[in-house]
mmCIF file of C-alpha atoms in Angstrom:
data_model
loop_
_atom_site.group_PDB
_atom_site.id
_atom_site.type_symbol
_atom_site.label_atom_id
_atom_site.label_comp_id
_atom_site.label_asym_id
_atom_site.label_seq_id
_atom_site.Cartn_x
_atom_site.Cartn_y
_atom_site.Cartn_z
ATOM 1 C CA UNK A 1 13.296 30.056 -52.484
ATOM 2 C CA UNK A 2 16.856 31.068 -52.931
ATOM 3 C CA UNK A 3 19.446 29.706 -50.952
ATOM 4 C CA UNK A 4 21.817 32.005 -48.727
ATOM 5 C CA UNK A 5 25.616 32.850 -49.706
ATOM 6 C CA UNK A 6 27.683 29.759 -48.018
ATOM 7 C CA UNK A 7 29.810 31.266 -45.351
ATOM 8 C CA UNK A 8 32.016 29.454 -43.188
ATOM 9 C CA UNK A 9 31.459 29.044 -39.831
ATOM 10 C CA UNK A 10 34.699 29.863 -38.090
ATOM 11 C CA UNK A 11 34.833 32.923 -39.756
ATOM 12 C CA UNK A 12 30.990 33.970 -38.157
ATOM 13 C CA UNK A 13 31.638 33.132 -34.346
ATOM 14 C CA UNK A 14 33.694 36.781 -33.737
ATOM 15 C CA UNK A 15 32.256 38.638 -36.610
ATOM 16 C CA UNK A 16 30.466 41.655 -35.030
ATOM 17 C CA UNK A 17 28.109 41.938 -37.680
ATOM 18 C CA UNK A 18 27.625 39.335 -40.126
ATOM 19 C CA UNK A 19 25.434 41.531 -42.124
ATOM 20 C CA UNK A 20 28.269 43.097 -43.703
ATOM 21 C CA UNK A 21 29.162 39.867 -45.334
ATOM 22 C CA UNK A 22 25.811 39.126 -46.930
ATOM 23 C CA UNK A 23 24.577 40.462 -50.570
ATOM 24 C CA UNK A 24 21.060 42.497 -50.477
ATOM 25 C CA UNK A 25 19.345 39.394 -51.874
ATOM 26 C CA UNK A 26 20.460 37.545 -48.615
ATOM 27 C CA UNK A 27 19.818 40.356 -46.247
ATOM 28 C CA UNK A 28 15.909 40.811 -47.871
ATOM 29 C CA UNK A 29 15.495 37.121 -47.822
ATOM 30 C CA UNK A 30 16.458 37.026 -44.199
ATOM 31 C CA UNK A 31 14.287 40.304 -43.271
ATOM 32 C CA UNK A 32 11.241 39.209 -44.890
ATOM 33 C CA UNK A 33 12.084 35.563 -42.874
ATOM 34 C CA UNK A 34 11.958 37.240 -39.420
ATOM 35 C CA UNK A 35 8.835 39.562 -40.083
ATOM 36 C CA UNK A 36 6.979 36.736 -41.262
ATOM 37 C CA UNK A 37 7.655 34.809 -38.211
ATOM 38 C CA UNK A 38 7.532 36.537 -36.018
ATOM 39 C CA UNK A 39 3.828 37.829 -37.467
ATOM 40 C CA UNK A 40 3.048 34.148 -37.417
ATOM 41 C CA UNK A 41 3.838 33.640 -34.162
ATOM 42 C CA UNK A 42 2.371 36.675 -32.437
ATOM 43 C CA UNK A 43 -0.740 35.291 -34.326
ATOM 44 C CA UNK A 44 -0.690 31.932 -32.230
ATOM 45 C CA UNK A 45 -0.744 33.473 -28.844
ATOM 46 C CA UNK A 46 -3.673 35.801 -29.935
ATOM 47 C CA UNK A 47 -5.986 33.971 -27.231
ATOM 48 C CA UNK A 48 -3.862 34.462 -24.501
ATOM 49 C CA UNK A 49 -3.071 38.309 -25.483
ATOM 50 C CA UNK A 50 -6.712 38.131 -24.918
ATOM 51 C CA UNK A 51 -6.891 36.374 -21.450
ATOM 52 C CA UNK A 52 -3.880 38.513 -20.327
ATOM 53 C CA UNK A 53 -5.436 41.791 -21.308
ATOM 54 C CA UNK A 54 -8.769 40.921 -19.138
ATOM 55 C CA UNK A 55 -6.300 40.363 -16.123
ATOM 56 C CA UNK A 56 -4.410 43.276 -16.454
ATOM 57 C CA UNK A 57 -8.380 45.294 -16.197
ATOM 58 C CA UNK A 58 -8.865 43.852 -13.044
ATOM 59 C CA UNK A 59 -5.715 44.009 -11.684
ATOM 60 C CA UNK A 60 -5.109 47.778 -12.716
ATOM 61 C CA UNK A 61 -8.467 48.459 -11.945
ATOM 62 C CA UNK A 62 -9.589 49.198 -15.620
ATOM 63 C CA UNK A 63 -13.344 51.089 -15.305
ATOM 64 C CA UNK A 64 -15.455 50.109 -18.047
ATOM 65 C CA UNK A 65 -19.429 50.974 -18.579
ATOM 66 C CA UNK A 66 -21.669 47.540 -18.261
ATOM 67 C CA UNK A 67 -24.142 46.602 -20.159
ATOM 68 C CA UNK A 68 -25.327 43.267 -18.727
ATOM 69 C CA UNK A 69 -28.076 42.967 -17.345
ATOM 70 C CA UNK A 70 -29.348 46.305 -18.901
ATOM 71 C CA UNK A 71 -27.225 49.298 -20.057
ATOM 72 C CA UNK A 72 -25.079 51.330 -17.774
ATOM 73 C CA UNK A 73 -25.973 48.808 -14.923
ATOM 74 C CA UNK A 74 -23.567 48.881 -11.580
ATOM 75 C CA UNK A 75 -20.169 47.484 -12.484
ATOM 76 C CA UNK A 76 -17.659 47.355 -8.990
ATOM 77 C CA UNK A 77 -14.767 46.028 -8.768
ATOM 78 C CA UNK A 78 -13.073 44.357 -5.996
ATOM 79 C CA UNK A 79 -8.955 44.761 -6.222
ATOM 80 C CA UNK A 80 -8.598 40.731 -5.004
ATOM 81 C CA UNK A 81 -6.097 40.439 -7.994
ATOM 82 C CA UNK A 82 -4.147 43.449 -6.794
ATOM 83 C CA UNK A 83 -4.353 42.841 -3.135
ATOM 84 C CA UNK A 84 -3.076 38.944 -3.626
ATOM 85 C CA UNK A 85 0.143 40.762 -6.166
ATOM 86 C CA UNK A 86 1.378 43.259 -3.632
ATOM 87 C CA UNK A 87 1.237 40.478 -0.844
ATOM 88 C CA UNK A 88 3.293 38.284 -2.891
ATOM 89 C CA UNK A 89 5.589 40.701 -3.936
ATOM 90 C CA UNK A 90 6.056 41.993 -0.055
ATOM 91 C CA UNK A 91 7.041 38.303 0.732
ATOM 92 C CA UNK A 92 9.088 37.875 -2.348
ATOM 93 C CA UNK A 93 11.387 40.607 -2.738
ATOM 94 C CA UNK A 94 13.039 40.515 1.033
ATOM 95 C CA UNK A 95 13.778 36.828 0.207
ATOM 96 C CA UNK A 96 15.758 37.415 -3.075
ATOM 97 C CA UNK A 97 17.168 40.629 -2.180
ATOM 98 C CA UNK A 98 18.864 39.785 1.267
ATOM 99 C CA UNK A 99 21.174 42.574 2.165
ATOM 100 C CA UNK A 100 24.289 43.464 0.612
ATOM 101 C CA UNK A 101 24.838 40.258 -1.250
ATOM 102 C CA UNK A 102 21.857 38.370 -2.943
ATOM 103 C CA UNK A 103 24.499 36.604 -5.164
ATOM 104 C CA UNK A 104 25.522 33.816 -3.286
ATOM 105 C CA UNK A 105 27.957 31.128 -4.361
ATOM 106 C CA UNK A 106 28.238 27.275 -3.002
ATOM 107 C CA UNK A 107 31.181 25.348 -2.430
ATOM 108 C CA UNK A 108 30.202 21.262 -3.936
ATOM 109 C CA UNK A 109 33.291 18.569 -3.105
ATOM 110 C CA UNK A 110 35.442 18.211 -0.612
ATOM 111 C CA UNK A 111 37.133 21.990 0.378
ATOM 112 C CA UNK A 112 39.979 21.047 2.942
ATOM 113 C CA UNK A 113 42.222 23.935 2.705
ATOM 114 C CA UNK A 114 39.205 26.106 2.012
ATOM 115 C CA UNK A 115 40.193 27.756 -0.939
ATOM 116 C CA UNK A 116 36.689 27.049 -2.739
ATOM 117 C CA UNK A 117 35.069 28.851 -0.078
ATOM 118 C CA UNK A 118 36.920 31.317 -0.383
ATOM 119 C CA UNK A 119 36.652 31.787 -4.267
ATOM 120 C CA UNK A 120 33.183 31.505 -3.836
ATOM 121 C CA UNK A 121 33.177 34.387 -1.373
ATOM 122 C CA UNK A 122 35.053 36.652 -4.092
ATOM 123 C CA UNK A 123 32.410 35.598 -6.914
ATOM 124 C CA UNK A 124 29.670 36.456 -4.295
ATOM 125 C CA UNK A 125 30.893 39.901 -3.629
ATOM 126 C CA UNK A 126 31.872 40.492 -7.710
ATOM 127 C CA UNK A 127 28.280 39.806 -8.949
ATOM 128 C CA UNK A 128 26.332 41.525 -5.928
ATOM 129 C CA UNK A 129 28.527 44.227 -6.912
ATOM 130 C CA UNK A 130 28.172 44.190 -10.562
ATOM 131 C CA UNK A 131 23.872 43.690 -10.192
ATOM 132 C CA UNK A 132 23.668 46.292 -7.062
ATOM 133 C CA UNK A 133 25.806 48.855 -8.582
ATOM 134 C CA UNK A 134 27.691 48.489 -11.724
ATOM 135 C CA UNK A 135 24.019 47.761 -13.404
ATOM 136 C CA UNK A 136 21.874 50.761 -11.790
ATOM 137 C CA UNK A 137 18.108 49.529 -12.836
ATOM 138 C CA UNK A 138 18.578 45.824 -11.497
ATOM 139 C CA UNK A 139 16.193 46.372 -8.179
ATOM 140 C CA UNK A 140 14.258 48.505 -9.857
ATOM 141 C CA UNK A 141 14.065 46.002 -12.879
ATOM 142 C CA UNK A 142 13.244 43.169 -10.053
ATOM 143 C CA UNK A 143 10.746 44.620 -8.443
ATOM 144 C CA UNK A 144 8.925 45.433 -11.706
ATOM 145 C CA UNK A 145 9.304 41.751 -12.414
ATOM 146 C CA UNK A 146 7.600 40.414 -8.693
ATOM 147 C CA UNK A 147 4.807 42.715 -9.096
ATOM 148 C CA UNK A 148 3.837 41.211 -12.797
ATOM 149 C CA UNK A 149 4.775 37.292 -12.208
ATOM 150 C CA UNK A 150 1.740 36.854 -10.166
ATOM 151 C CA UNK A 151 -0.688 38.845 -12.232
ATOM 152 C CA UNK A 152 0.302 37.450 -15.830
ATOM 153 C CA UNK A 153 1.741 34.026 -14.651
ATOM 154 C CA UNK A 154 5.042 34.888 -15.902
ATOM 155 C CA UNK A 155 7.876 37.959 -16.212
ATOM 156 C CA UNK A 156 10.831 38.081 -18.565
ATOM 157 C CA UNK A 157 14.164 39.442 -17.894
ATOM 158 C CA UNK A 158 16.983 40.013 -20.443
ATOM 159 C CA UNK A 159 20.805 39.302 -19.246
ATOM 160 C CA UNK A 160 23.356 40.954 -21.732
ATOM 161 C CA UNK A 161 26.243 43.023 -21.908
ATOM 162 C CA UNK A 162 25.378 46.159 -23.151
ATOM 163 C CA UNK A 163 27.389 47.526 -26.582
ATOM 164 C CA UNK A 164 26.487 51.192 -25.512
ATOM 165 C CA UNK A 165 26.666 51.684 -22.445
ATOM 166 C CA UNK A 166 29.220 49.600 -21.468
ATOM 167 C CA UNK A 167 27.893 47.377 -18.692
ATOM 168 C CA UNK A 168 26.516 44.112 -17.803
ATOM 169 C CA UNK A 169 22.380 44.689 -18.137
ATOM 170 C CA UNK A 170 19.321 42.671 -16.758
ATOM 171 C CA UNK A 171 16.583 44.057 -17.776
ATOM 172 C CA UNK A 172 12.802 43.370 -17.015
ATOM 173 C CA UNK A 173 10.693 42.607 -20.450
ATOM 174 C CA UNK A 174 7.318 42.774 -20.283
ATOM 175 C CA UNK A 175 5.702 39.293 -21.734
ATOM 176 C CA UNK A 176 3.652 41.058 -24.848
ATOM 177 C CA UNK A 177 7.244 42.115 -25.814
ATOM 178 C CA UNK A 178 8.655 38.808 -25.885
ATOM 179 C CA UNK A 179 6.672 36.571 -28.405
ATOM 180 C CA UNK A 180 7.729 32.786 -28.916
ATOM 181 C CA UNK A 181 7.460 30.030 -31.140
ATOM 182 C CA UNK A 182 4.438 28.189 -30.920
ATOM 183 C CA UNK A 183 6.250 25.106 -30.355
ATOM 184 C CA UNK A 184 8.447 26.598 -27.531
ATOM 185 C CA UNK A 185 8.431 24.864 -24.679
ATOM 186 C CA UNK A 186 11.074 26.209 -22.943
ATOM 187 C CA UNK A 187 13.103 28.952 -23.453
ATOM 188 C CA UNK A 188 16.785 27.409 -23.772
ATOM 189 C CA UNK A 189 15.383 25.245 -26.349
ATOM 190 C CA UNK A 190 13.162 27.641 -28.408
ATOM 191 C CA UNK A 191 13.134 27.387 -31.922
ATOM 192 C CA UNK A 192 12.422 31.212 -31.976
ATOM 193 C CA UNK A 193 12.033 34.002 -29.992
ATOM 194 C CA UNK A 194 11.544 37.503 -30.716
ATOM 195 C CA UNK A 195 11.993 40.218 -28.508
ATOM 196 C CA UNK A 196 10.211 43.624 -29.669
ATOM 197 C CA UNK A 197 12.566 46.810 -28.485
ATOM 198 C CA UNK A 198 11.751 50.603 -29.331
ATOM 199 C CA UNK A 199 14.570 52.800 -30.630
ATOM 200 C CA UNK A 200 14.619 56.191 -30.936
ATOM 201 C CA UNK A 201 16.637 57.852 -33.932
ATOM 202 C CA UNK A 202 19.668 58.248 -31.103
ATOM 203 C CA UNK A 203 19.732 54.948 -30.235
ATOM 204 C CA UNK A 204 20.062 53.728 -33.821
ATOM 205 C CA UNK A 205 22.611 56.176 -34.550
ATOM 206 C CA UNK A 206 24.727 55.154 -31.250
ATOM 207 C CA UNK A 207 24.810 51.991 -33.039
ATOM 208 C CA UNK A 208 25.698 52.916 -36.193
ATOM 209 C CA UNK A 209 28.455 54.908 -35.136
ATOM 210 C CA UNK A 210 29.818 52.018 -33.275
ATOM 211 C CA UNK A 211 29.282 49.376 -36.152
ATOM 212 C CA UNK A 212 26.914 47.594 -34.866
ATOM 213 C CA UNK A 213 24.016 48.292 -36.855
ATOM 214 C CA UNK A 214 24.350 49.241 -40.490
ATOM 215 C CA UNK A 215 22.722 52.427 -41.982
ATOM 216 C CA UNK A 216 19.283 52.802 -41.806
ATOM 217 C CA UNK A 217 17.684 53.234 -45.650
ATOM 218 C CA UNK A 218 14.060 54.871 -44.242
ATOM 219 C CA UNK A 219 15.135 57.204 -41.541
ATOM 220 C CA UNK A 220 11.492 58.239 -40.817
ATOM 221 C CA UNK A 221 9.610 56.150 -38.244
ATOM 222 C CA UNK A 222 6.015 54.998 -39.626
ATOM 223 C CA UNK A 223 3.334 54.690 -36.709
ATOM 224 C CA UNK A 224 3.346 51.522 -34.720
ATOM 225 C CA UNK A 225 -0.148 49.773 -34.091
ATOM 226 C CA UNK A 226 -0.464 49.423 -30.884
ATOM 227 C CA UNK A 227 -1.924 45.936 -29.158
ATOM 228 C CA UNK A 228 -4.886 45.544 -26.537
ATOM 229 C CA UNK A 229 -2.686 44.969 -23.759
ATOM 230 C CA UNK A 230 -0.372 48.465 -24.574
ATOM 231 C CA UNK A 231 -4.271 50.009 -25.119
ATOM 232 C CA UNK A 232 -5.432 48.609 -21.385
ATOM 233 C CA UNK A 233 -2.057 50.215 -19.948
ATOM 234 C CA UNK A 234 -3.116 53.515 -21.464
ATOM 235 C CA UNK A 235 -6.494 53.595 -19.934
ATOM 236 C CA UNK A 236 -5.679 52.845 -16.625
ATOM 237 C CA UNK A 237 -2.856 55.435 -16.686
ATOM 238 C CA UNK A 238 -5.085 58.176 -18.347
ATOM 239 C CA UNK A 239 -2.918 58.267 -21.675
ATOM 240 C CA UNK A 240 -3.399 58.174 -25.512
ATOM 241 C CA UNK A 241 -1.067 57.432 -28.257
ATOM 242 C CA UNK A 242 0.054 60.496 -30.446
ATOM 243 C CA UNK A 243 -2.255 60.088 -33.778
ATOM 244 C CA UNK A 244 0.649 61.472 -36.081
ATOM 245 C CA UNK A 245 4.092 61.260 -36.268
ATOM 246 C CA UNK A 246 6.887 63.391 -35.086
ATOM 247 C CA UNK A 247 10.376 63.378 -34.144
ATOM 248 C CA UNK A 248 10.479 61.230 -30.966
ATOM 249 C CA UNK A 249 8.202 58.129 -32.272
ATOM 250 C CA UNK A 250 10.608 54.966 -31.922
ATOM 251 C CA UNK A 251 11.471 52.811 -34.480
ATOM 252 C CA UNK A 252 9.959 49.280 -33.676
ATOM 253 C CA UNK A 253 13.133 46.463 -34.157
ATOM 254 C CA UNK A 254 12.869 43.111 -33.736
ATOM 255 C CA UNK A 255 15.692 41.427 -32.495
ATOM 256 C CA UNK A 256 14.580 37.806 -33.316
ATOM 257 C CA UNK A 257 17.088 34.829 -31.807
ATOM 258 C CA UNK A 258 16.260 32.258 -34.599
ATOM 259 C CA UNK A 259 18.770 29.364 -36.600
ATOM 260 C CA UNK A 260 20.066 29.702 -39.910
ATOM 261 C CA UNK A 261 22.153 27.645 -41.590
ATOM 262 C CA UNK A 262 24.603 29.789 -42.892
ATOM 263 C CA UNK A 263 27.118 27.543 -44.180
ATOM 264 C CA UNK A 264 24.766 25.213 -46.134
ATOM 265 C CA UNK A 265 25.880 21.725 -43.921
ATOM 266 C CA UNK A 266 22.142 21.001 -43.206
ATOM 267 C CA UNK A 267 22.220 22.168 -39.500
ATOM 268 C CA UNK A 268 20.644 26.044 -38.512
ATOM 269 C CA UNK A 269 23.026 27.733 -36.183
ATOM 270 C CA UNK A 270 21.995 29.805 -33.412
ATOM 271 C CA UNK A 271 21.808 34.110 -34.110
ATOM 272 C CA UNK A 272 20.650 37.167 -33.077
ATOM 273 C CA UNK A 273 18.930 39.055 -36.204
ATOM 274 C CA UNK A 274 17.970 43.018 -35.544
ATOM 275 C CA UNK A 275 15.604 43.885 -37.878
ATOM 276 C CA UNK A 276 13.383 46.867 -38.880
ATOM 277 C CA UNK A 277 9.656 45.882 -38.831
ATOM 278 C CA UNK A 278 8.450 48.767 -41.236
ATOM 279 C CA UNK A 279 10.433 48.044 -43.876
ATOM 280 C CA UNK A 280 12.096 44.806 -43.486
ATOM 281 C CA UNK A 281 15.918 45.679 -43.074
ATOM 282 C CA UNK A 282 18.571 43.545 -41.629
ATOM 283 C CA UNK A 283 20.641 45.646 -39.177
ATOM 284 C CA UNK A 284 22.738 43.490 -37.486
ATOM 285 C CA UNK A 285 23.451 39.499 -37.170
ATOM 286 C CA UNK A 286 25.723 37.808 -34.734
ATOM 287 C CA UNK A 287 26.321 34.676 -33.518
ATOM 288 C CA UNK A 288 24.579 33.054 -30.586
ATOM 289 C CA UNK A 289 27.062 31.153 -29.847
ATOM 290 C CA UNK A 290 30.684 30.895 -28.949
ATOM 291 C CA UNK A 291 33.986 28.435 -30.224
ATOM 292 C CA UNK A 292 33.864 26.429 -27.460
ATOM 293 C CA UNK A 293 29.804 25.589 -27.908
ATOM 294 C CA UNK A 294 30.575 23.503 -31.423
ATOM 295 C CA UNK A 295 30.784 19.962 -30.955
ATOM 296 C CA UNK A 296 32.220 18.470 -33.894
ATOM 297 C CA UNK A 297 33.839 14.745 -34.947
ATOM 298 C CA UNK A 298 37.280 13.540 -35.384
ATOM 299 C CA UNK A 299 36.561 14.813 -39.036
ATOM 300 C CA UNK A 300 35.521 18.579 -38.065
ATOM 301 C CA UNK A 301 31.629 17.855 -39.094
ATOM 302 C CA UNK A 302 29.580 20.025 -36.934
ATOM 303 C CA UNK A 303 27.682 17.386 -34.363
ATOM 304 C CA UNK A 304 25.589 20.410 -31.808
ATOM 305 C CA UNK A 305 26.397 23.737 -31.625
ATOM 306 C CA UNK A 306 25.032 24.879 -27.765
ATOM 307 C CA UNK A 307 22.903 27.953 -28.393
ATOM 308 C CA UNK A 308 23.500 31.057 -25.504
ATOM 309 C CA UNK A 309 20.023 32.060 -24.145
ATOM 310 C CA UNK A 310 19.968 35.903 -22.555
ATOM 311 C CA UNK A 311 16.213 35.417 -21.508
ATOM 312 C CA UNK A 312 15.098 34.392 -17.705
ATOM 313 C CA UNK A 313 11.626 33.136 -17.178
ATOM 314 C CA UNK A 314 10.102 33.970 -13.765
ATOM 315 C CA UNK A 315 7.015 31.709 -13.734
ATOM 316 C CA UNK A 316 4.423 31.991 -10.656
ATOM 317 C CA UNK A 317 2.191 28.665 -10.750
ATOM 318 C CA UNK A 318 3.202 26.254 -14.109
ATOM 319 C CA UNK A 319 0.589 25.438 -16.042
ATOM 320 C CA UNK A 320 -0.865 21.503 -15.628
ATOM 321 C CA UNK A 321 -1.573 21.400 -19.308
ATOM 322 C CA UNK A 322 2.332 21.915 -20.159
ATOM 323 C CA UNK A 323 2.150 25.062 -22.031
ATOM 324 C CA UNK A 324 4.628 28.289 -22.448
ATOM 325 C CA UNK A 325 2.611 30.535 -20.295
ATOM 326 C CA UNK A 326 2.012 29.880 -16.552
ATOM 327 C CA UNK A 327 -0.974 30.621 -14.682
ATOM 328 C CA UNK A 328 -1.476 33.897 -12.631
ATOM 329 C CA UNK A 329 -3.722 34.833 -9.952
ATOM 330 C CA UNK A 330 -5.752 36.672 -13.007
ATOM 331 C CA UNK A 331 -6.423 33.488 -14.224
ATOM 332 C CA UNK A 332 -7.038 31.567 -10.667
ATOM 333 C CA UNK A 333 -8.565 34.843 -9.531
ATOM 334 C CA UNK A 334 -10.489 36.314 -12.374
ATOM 335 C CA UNK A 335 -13.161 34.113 -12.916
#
């Protein structure tokens, strides 16, 4: 395996696109990398795709024919999963979205003059403001997120500022779009974790205008296979994928936050690596990290570099046995 051009590592924290720097032997090295992966670990979690797809039946009420004990026998359904999710999301929701100002700041230490109340009370107001209406989808993005946690076991929502439009984002992923490491444990610590977005042609060319992504070589989306929990959403919603492909299919990117040791010292630094899945091309790397997150020694050697994590777990019961995924009511439920 060939190694990577040595870059240095001051020169990578501000860069907005670290592609640009790299040869096409690096950038196909690095492509094929994330595919393989993140292929590898969408493999791993194959059971619980599984388990997750027979809760999302119940819970959205999936009608299927029976078979057991003899063909086209009685098959009813009783919406316990669904009942239990909307009365924990009409409890939830009025707790973390309290008025005007669900952002609330504390004051720790001694505050005799009160001037770290009041700071507090200006930070309160600022982010209330920013997540009630500077970023337009955050209750709508919340409330998709309470009515999953307690089906699934866990929701995922994405905290970035936004290079297009401008804006601070938090957005609600569903959990078969982000897929993580086998190892992971917990998400600031993850050696890897992918999350799968679908662009149109616009999208990609907002970015490429701005220099964010570089040009795409195969402009044509390909068809993207679908999973068995996208397939359950269609049937309960009464819809079917388009068999060919036309003009508004998305291109599926990966946007995989992995380590790679760039400049060859033996320790991976934390990126962000967009990445076509059809055909393997690097769009865009930047650093996951900033200046002030490299700890080095009195002799500038590189000690920890603190990796920035934009993903927010919401987990509804954790799991006894220690793993990733928490335990829903289809799982306490189901059965």
């Amino acid at each position: 395996m060939t190694e990577l051009t040595k870059l240095k590592l001051d020169d990578l924290v501000a860069c907005p696109n670290i592609a640009e720097l790299l040869d096409d032997d690096d950038l196909h090295k690095i492509g094929y990398d994330v595919v393989h992966e993140f292929e590898t670990d969408l493999q791993s979690r194959s059971a619980w795709e599984k388990k997750t797809e027979q809760s999302m039946k119940l819970a959205l009420q999936v009608a299927e024919a029976k078979s057991f004990p003899w063909p086209n026998a009685s098959n009813v359904k009783f919406p316990l999963i669904t009942i239990a999710a909307l009365q924990y999301h009409a409890r939830s929701y009025p707790v973390l979205v309290d008025g005007e100002e669900p952002v609330k700041c504390r004051v720790i230490g001694d505050d005799p003059d009160g001037q770290k109340e009041r700071r507090a009370d200006r930070v309160s107001a600022h982010m209330s403001y920013q997540i009630l209406e500077v970023d337009e989808d955050w209750e709508e993005e919340m409330d998709r997120v309470l009515i999953t946690q307690p089906i699934v076991g866990c929701a995922f929502k994405k905290s970035y500022f936004h290079p297009v439009m401008r804006r601070p984002e938090s957005e609600y992923i569903l959990a078969q779009d982000l897929v993580v490491n086998y190892w992971t444990k917990s998400l600031d610590k993850a050696p890897r974790v992918t999350h799968v977005q679908y662009m149109s042609k616009n999208d990609i060319y907002e970015r490429v205008a701005r220099g964010l992504f570089l040009e795409l070589k195969d402009e044509k989306p390909v068809a993207i296979q679908e999973s068995n929990l996208t397939l359950t959403r269609n049937k309960s919603q009464g819809m079917d994928a388009p068999q060919s492909v036309d003009s508004s299919t998305p291109f599926e990117i990966l946007e995989q936050h992995c380590f790679i040791d760039f400049d060859q010292d033996g320790y991976a630094e934390p990126y962000i690596v967009w990445v076509n899945r059809s055909n393997k091309q690097v769009l865009r790397i930047v650093a996951r990290y900033f200046e002030q997150s490299v700890e080095r020694d009195h002799k500038g050697k590189v000690l920890s570099i603190k990796a920035e994590c934009y993903f927010t777990k919401f987990p509804f019961i954790p799991s006894p046995d220690g793993g990733f995924y928490d335990l829903g009511f289809g799982v306490l439920l189901g059965p």
